[in-house]
Coordinates of C-alpha atoms and ligand atoms in Angstrom, one line a residue:
X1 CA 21.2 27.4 -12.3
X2 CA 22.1 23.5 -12.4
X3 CA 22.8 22.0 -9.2
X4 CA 25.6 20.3 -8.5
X5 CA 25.3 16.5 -7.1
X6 CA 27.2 17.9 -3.3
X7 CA 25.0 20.5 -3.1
X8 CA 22.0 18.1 -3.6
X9 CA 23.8 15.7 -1.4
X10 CA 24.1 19.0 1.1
X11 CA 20.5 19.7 1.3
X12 CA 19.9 15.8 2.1
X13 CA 22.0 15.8 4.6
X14 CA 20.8 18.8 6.2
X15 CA 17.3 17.5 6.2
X16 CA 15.9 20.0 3.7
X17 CA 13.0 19.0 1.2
X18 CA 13.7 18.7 -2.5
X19 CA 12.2 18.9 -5.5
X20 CA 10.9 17.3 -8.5
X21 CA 14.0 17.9 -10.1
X22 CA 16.2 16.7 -7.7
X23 CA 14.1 13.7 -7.2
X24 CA 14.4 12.5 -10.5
X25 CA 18.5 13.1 -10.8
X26 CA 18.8 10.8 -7.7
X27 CA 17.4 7.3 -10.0
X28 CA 21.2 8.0 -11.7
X29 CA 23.2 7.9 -8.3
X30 CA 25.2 5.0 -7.4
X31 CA 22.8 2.5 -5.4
X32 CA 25.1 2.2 -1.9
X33 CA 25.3 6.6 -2.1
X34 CA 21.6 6.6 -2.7
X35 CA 21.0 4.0 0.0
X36 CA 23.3 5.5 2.8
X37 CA 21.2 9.4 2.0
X38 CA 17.8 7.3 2.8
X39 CA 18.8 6.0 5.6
X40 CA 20.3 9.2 7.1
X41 CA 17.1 10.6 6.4
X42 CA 15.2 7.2 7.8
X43 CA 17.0 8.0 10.9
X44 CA 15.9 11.8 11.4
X45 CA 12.0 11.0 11.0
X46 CA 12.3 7.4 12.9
X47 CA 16.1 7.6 15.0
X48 CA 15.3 4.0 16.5
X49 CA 16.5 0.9 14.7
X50 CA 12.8 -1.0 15.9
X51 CA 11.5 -2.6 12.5
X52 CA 7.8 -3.5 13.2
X53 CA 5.0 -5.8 11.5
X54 CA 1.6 -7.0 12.3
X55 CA -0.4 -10.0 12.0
X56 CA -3.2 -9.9 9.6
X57 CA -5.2 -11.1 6.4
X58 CA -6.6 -9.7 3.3
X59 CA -9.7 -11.2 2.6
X60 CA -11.0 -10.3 -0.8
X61 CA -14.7 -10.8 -0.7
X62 CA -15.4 -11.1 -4.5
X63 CA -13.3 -10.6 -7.8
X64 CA -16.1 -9.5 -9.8
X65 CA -15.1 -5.9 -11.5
X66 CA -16.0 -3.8 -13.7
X67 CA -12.8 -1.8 -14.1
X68 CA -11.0 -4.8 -15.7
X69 CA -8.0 -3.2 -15.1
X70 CA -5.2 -4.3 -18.0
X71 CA -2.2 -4.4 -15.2
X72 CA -4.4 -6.9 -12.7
X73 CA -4.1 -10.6 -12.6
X74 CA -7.2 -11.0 -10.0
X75 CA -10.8 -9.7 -11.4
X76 CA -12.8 -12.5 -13.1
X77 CA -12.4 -12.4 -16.9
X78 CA -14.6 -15.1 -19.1
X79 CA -13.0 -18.1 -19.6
X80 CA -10.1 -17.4 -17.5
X81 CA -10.6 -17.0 -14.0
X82 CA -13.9 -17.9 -12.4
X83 CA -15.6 -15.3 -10.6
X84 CA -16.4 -15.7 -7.0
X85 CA -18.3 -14.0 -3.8
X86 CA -17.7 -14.5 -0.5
X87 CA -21.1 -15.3 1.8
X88 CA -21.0 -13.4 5.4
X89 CA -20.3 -17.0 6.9
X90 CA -17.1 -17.7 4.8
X91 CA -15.6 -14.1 5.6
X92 CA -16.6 -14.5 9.2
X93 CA -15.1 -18.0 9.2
X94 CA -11.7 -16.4 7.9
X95 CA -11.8 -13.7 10.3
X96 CA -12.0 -16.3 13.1
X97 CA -9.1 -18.0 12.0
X98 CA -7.2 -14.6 12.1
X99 CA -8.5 -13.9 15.8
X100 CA -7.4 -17.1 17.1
X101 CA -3.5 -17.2 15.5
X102 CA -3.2 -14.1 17.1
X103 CA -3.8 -11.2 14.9
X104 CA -5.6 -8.1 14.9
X105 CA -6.2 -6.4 11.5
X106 CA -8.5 -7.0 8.8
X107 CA -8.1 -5.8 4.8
X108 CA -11.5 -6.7 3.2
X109 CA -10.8 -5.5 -0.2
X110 CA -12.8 -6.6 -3.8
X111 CA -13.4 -6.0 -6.7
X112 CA -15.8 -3.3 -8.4
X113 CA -18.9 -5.3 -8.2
X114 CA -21.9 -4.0 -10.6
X115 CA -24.3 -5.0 -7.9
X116 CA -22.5 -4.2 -4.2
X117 CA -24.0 -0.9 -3.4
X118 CA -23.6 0.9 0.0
X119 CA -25.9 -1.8 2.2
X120 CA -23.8 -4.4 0.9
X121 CA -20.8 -2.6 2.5
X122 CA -21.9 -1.4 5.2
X123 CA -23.6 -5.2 6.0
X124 CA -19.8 -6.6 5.5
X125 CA -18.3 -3.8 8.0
X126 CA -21.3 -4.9 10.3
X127 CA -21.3 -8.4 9.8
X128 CA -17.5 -8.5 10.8
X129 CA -17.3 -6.0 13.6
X130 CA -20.4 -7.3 15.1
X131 CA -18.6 -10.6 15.9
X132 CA -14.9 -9.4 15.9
X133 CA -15.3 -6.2 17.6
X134 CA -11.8 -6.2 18.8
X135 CA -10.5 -6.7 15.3
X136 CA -9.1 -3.6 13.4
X137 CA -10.8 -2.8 9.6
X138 CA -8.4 -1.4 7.7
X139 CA -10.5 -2.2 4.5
X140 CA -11.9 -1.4 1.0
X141 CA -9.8 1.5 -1.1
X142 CA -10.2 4.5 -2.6
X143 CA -11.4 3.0 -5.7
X144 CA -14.5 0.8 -3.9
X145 CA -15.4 4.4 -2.0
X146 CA -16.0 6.3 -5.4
X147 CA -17.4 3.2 -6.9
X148 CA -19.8 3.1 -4.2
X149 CA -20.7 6.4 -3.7
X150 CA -21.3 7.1 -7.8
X151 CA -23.3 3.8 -8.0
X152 CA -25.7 5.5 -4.9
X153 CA -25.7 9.2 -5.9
X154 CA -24.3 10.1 -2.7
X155 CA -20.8 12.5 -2.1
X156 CA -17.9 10.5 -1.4
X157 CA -17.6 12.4 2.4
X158 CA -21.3 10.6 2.6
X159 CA -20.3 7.0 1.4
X160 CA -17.4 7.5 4.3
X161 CA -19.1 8.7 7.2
X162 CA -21.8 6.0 6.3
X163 CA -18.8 3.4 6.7
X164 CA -17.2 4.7 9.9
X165 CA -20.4 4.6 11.1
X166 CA -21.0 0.6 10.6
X167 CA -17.2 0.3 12.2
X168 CA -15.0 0.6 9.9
X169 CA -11.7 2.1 11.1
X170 CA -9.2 2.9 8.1
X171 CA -9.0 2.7 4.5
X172 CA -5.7 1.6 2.7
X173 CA -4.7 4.1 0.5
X174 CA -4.5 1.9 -2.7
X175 CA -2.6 4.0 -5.0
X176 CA -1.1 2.3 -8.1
X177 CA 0.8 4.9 -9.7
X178 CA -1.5 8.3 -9.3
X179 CA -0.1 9.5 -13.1
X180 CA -3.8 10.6 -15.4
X181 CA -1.7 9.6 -18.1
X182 CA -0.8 6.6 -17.1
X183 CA -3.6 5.3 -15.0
X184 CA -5.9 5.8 -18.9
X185 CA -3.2 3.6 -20.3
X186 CA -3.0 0.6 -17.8
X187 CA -6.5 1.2 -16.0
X188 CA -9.2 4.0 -17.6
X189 CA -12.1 2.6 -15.5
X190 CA -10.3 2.9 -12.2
X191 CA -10.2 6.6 -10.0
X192 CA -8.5 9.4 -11.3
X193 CA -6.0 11.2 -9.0
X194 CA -8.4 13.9 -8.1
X195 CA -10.9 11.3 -7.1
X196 CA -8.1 9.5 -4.9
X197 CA -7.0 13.0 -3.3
X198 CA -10.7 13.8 -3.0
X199 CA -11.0 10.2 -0.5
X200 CA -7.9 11.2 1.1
X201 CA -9.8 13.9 2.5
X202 CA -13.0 12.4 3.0
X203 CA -11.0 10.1 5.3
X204 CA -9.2 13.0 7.3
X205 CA -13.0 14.7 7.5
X206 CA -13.9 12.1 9.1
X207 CA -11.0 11.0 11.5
X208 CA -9.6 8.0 9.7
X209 CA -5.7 7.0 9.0
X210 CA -5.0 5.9 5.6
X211 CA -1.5 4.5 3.9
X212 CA -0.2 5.3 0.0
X213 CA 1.0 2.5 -2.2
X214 CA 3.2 2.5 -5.4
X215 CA 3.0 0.1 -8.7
X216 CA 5.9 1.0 -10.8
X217 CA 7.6 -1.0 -13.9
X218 CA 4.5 -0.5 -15.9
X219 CA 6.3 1.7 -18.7
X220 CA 6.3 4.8 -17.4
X221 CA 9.5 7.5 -17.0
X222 CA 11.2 8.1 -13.7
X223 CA 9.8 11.8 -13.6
X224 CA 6.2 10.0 -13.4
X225 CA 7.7 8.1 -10.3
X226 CA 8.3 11.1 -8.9
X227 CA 4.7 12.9 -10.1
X228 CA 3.2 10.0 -7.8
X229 CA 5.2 10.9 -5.1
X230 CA 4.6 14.4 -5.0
X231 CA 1.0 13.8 -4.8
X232 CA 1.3 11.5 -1.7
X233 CA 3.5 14.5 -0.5
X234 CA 0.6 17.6 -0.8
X235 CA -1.4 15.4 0.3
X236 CA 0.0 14.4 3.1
X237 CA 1.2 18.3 4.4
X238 CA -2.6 19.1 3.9
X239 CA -4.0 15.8 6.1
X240 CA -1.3 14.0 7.8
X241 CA -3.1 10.6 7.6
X242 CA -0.4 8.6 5.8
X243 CA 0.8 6.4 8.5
X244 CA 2.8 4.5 5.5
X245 CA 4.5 4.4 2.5
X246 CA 4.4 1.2 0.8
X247 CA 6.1 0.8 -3.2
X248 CA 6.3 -2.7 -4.6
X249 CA 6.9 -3.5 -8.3
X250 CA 4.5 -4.6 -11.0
X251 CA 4.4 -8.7 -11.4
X252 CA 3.6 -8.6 -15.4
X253 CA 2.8 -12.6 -15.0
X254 CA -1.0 -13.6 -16.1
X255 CA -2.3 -10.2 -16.7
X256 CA -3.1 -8.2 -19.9
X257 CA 0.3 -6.3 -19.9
X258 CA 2.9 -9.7 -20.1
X259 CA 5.1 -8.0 -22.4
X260 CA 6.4 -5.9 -19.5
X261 CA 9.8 -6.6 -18.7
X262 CA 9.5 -6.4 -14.4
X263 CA 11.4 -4.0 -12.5
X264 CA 14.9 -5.7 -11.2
X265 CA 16.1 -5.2 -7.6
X266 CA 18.4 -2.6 -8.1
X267 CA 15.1 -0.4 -9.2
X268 CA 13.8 -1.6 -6.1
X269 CA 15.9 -0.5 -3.4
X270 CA 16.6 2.9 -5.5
X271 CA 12.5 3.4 -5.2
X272 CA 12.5 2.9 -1.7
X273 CA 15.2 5.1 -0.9
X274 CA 14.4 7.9 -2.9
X275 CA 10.6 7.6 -1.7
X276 CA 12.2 7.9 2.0
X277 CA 14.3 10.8 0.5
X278 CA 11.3 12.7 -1.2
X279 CA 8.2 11.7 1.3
X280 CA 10.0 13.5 4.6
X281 CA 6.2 13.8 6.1
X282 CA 5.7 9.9 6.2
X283 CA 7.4 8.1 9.0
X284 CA 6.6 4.8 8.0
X285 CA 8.0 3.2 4.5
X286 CA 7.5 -1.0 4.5
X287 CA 9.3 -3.1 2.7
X288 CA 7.8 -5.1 0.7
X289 CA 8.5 -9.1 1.0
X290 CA 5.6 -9.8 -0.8
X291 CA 6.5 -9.3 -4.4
X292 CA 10.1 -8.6 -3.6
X293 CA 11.3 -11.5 -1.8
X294 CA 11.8 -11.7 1.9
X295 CA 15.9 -11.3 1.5
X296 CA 15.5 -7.8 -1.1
X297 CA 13.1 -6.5 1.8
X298 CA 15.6 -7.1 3.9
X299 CA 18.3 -5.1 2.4
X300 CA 15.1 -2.4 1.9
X301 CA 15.6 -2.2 6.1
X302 CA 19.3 -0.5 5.7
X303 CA 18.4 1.9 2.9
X304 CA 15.2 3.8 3.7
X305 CA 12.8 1.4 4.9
X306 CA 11.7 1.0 8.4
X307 CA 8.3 -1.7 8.7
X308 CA 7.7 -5.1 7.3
X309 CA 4.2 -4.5 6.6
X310 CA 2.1 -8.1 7.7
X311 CA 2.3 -11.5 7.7
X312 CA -0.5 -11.7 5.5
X313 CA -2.0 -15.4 6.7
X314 CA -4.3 -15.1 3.1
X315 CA -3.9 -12.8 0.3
X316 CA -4.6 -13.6 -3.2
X317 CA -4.3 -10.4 -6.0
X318 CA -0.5 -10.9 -6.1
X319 CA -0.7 -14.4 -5.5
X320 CA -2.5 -14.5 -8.9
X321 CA 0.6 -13.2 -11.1
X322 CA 2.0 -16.5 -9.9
X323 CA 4.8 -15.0 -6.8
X324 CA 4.2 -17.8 -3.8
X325 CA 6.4 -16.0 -1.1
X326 CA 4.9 -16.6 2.3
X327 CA 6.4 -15.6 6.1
X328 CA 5.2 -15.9 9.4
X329 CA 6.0 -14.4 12.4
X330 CA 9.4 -16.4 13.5
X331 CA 11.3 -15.7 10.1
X332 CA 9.8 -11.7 10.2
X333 CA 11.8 -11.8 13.4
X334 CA 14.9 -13.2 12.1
X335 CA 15.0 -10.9 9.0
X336 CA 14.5 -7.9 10.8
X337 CA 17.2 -8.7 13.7
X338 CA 19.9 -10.1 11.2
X339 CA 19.5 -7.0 9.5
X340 CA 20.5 -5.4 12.3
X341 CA 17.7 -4.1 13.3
X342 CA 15.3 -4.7 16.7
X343 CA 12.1 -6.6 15.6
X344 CA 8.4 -5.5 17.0
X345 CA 5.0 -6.9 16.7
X346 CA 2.6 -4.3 16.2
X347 CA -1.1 -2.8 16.1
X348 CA -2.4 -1.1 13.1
X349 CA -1.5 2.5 15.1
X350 CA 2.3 1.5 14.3
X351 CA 2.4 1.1 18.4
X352 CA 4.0 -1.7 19.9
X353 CA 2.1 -4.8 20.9
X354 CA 5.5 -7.5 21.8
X355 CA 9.1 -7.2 21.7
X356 CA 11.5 -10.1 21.4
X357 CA 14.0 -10.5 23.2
Ligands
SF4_1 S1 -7.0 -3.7 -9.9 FE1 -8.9 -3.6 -8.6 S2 -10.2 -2.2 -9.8 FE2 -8.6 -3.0 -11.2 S3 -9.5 -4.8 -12.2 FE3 -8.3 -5.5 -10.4 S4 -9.8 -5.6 -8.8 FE4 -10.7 -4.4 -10.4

């Protein structure tokens, strides 16, 4: 029997999960309906209007990879981009830099490096925590854990626990868009979505918190949006480490997929607010400033959206399609409270570290 749109409108309303289905009907509701449903259901899972972000850097320690990836402007390609490797002193110098300004997380993330095996990691979670032991690593991905552990041999559980034991205390979830079909299209020698659920639990095994991302606009049909989605969701009902929900759209610029016409804003805000619709077992969803522009993220707050992510004092794989937004604490404050919201610095445990008043 079809639904009608009130009864699917009903069973948002009265907090009930929906399906695939239903997921994929919402991309044809009008924006403002779509937006006012995500943040009813924003306010059931998170009723305060706080709107947190932290300070921290991504420091990508090499952009050597063998996945050469078509949809990424970052990994060293032959008279193109110059490959580079960081030494232990530059990465420590960086990590300074983000200690004394105040911040308190970490993202070491590279690429797939033929000759990084599991010393080399564990040496870079050493080298780091050794001197920085206050500092939070939320580093590498799901993609450097299976590289590493099928370059050793070893199980992925094993490549983990051999990580948390340097110091190493969460992994972003780096997801892309967790489709087979599409992921041999745009990325064939990246993970499959086995191999990412199969990290997800490795890092639940062993005690860490992770986070799921989302790269759409790379050709593929809303029901594959949704596909992604539902993976995050089992996952998440079976683990629980998902601390945050994080969609941004593809930047085509510089990489081998140009013809792509990017994702507008309207797609935007509909992907965050059906993600905060369909994902009702992840609290947190960030908008994303980053590829989005600061003033889109904004509107992201009123319709689903409920974390600005982090400053970001360095980051350069999206700074490689060519987008130059930057922030910093003061105008985070100012976007988050003139969107009506109440602005909060915070750790990497989503708790709160300073208020504003
Ligand atoms: S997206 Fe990651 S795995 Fe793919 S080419 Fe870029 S750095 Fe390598």
């Amino acid at each position: 029997m079809t639904e009608t749109r009130s009864e699917l409108q009903d069973k948002i309303y009265g907090g009930k999960r929906i399906g695939i289905d239903e997921a994929v009907s919402l991309f044809s509701w009008d924006l403002i309906e779509l937006g006012k449903a995500a943040d009813f259901r924003r306010k059931l899972i998170q009723p305060s209007e706080e709107v947190g972000f932290i300070i921290d850097r991504i420091i990508n320690y090499t952009n050597v990879c063998e996945a050469m990836c078509d949809f990424c402007a970052f990994h060293a390609r032959a008279n193109r981009i110059e490959p580079y490797e960081l030494r232990e002193e530059e990465i420590l110098a960086k990590v300074g830099e983000l200690a004394e300004f105040g911040g308190t997380q970490v993202m070491l993330q590279g690429g797939l490096h033929p000759k990084y095996n599991l010393q080399r990691y564990v040496e870079l979670v050493k080298c780091v925590k050794s001197r920085f032991p206050g500092i939070v690593l939320h580093s590498f991905s799901p993609t450097e854990i299976v590289h590493i552990s099928k370059k050793e041999g070893l199980s992925i559980e094993d490549v983990v626990k051999a990580l948390v034991d340097a110091g190493l205390d969460s992994v972003p979830g780096a997801s892309d868009l967790l489709v087979d079909s599409v992921r041999q299209r745009v990325s064939p020698k990246k993970i499959s979505t086995e191999e990412w659920c199969q990290v997800m639990k490795a890092l639940h095994q062993n005690g860490l918190k992770s986070s799921a991302t989302m790269t759409y606009g790379m050709g593929e049909t809303d029901l594959q949006k949704i596909e992604h989605l539902e993976v995050i969701r089992k996952i998440q009902d079976q683990t629980g480490i998902i601390r945050a929900f994080i969609p941004w759209s593809f930047s085509p610029a510089n990489t081998k997929m140009e013809e792509i016409i990017p994702a507008t804003g309207v797609d935007y805000l509909k992907m965050v607010a059906i993600g905060r619709i369909f994902l009702d077992n992840v609290v947190y969803i960030q908008a994303g400033w980053l590829t989005e522009g600061l003033k889109l993220a904004q509107v992201a707050l009123t319709m689903g959206a409920n974390d600005m992510g982090g400053v970001l004092m360095e980051e350069v794989v999206v700074k490689a399609t060519g987008i130059k937004t930057r922030t910093n604490e003061g105008e985070l404050v100012d976007i988050i409270r003139n969107a009506g919201k109440i602005p909060i610095k915070r750790d990497s445990n989503y708790q709160l570290i300073k208020s504003f008043d």
